[in-house]
Coordinates of N, CA and C in Angstrom, one line a residue:
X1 N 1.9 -9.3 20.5 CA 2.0 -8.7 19.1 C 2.2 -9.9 18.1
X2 N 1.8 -9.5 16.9 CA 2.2 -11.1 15.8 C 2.2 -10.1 14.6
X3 N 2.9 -10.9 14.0 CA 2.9 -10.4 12.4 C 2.4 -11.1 11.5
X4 N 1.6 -9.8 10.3 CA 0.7 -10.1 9.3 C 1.2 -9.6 8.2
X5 N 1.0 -10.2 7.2 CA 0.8 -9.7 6.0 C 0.0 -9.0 5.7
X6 N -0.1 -7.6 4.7 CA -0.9 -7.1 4.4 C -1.2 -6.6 2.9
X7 N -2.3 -6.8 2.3 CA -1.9 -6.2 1.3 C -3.6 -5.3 0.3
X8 N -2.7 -4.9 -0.2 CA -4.4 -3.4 -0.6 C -4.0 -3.1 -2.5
X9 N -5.2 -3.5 -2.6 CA -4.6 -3.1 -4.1 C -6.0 -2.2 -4.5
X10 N -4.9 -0.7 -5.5 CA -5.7 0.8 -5.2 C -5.9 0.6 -6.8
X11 N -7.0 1.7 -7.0 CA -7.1 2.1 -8.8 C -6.6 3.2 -8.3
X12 N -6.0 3.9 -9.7 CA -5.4 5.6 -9.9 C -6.2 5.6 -10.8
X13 N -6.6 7.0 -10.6 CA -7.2 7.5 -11.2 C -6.4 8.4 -12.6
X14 N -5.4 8.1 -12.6 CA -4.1 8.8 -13.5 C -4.3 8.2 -14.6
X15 N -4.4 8.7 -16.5 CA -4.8 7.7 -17.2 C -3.7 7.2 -18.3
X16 N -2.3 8.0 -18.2 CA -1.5 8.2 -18.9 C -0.5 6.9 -18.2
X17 N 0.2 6.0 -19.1 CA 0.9 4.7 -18.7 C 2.3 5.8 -18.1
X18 N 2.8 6.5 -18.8 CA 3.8 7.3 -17.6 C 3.7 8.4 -16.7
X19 N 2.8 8.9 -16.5 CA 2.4 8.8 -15.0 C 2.2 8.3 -14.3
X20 N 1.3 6.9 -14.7 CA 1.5 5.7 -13.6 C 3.2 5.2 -13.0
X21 N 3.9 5.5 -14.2 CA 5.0 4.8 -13.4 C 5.5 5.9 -13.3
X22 N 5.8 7.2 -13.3 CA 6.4 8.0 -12.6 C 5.9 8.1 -11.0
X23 N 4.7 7.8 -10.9 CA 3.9 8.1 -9.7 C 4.6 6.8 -8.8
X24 N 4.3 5.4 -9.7 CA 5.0 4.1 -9.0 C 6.2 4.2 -8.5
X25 N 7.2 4.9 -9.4 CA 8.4 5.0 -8.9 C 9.1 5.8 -7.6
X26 N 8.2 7.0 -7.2 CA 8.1 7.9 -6.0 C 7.9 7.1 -5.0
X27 N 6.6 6.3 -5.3 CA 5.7 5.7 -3.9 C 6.5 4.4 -3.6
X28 N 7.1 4.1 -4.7 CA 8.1 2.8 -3.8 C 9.1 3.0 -3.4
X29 N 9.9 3.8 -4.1 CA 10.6 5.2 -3.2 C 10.1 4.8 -1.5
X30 N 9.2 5.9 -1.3 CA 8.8 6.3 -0.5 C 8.3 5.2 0.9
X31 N 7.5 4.1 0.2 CA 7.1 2.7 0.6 C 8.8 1.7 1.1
X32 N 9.6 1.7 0.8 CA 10.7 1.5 1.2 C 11.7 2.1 2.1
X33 N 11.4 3.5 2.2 CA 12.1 4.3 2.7 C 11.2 4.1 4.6
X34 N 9.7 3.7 4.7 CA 9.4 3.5 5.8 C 10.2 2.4 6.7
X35 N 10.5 3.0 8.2 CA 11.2 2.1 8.7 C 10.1 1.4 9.5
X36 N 8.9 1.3 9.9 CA 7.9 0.8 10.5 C 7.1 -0.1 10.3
X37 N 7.5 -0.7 8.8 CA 7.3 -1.9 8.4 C 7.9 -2.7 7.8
X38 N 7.5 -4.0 8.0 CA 8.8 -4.6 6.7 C 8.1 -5.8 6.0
X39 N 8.8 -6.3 4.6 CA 8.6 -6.7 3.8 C 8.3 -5.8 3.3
X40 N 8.2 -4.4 2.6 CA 7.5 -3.9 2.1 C 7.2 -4.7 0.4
X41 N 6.4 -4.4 -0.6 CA 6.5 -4.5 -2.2 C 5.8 -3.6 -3.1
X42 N 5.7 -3.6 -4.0 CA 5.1 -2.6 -4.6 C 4.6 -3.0 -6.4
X43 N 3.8 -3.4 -6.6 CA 3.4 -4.0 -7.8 C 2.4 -2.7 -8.6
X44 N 2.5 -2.8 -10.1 CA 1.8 -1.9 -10.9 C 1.2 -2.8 -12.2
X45 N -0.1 -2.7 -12.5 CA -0.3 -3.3 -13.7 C -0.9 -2.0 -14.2
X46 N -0.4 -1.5 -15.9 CA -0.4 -0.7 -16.3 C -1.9 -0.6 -17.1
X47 N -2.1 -1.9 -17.1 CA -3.0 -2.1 -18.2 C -4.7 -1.7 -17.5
X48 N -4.4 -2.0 -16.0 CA -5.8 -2.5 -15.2 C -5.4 -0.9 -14.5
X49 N -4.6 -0.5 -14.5 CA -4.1 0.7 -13.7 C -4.2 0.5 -11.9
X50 N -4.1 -0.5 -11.3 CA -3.7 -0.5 -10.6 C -2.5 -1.1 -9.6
X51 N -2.3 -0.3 -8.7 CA -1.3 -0.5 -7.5 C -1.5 -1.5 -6.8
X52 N -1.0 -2.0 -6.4 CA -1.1 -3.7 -5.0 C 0.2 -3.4 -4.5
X53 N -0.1 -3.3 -2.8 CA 1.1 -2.7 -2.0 C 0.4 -4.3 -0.9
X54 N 1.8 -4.6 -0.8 CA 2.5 -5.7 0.5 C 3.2 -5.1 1.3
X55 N 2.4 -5.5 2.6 CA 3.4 -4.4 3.9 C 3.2 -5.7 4.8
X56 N 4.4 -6.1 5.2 CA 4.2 -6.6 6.4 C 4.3 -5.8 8.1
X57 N 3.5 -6.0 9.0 CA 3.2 -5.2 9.8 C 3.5 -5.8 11.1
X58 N 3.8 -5.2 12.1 CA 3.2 -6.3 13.8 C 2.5 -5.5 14.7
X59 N 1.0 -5.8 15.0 CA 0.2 -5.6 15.8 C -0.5 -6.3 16.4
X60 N -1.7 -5.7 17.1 CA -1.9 -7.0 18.0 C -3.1 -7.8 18.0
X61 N -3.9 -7.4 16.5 CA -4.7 -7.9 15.8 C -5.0 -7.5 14.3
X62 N -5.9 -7.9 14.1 CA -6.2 -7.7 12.2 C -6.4 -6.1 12.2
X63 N -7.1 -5.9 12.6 CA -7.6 -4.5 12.8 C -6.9 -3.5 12.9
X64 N -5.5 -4.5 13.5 CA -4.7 -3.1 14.2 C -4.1 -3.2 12.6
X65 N -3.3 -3.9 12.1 CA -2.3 -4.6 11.0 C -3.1 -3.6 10.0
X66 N -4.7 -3.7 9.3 CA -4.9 -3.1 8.2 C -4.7 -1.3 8.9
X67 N -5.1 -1.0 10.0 CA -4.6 0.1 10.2 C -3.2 0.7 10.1
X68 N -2.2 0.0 10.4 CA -0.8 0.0 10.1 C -0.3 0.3 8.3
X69 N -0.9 -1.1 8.0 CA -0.5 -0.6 6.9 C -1.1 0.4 5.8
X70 N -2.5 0.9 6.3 CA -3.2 1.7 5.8 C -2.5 3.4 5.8
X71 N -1.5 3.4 7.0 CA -1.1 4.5 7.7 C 0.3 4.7 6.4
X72 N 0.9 3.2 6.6 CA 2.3 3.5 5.5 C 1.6 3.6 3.9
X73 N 0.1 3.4 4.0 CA 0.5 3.4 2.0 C 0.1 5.0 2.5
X74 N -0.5 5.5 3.3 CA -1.0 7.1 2.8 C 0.8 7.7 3.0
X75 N 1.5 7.6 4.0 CA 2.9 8.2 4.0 C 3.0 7.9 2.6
X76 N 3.4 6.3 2.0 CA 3.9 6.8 1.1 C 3.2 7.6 -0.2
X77 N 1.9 7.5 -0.1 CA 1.6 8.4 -1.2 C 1.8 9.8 -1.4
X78 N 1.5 10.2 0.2 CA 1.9 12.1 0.3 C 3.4 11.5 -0.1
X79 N 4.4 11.5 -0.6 CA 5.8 11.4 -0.9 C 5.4 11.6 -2.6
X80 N 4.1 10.8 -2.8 CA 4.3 11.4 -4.4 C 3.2 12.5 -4.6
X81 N 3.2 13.2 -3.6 CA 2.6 14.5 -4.2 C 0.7 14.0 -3.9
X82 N 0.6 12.9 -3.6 CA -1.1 12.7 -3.1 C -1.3 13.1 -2.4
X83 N -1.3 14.3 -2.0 CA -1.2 14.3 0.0 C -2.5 13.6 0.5
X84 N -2.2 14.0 1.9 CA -3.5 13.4 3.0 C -3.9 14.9 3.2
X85 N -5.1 15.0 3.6 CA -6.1 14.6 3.2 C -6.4 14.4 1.8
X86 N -7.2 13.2 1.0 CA -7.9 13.6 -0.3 C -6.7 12.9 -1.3
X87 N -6.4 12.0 -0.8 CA -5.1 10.2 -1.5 C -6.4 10.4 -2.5
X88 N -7.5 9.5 -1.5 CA -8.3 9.0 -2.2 C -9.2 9.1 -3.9
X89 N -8.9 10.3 -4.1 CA -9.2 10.9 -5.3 C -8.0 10.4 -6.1
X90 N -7.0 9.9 -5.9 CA -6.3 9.9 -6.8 C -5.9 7.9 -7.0
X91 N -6.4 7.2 -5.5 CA -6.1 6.2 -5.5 C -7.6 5.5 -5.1
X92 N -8.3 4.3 -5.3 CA -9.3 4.4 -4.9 C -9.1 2.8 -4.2
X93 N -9.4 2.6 -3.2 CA -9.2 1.3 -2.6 C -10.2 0.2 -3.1
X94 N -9.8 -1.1 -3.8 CA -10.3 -2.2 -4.5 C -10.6 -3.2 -3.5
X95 N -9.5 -3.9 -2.9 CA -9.2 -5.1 -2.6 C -8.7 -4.4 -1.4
X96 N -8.5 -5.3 0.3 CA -7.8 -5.7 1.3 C -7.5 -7.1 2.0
X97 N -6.5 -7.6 1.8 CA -6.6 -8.7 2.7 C -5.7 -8.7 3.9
X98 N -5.8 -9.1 5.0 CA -5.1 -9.2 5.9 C -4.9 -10.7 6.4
X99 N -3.5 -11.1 6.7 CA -3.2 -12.7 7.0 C -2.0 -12.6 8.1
X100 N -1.9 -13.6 9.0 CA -0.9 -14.0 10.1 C 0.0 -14.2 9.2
X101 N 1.1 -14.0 9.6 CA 2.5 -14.6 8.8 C 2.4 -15.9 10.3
X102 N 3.2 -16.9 9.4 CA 3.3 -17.8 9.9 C 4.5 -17.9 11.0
X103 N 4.6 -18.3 12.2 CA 5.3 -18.4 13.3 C 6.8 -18.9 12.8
X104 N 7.5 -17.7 13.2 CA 8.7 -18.1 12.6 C 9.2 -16.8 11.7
X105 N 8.3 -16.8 10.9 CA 8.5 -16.1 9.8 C 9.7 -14.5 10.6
X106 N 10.0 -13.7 9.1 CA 11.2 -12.7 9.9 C 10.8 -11.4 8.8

């Protein structure tokens, strides 16, 4: 198993600046409250409307890691009311990167 970084940055489709952060506020809530990952973070630019979530993960390849963390942003989003099925209408996936955390790392 090894640990990776991960990180996904979503558009909302929400167009009001406080909704976006009432919505931000739940999901990092929520994104912190997961015990299955760590490092969690949770970034909002109000202007671009979107979210960028950092999850660090351990699995036992890339594949597995963007699935991991793909798993905790949907938990945390059903916490703000996105549920699963059908996040995706409300967050739309931009960006993914997936990276080894370096040996050592905690």
């Amino acid at each position: 198993m090894t640990k990776y970084l991960v990180r996904l940055e979503c558009a909302t489709a929400l167009d009001e600046p406080g909704d976006i952060a009432a919505d931000f506020d739940t999901v990092a809530d929520a994104l912190f409250d997961l015990d299955d990952v760590h490092d969690q973070d949770l970034a909002v630019d109000l202007e671009t409307r979107t979210l960028t979530f950092s999850i660090g993960v351990v699995a036992d390849d890339e594949f597995g890691a963007l699935d991991r963390a793909l798993g905790a942003v949907r938990t945390a989003l059903h916490a703000a009311g996105r549920g699963t099925p059908g996040w995706e209408r409300h967050y739309r996936m931009l960006r993914q990167e997936v990276e080894e955390e370096p040996i050592g790392a905690v």
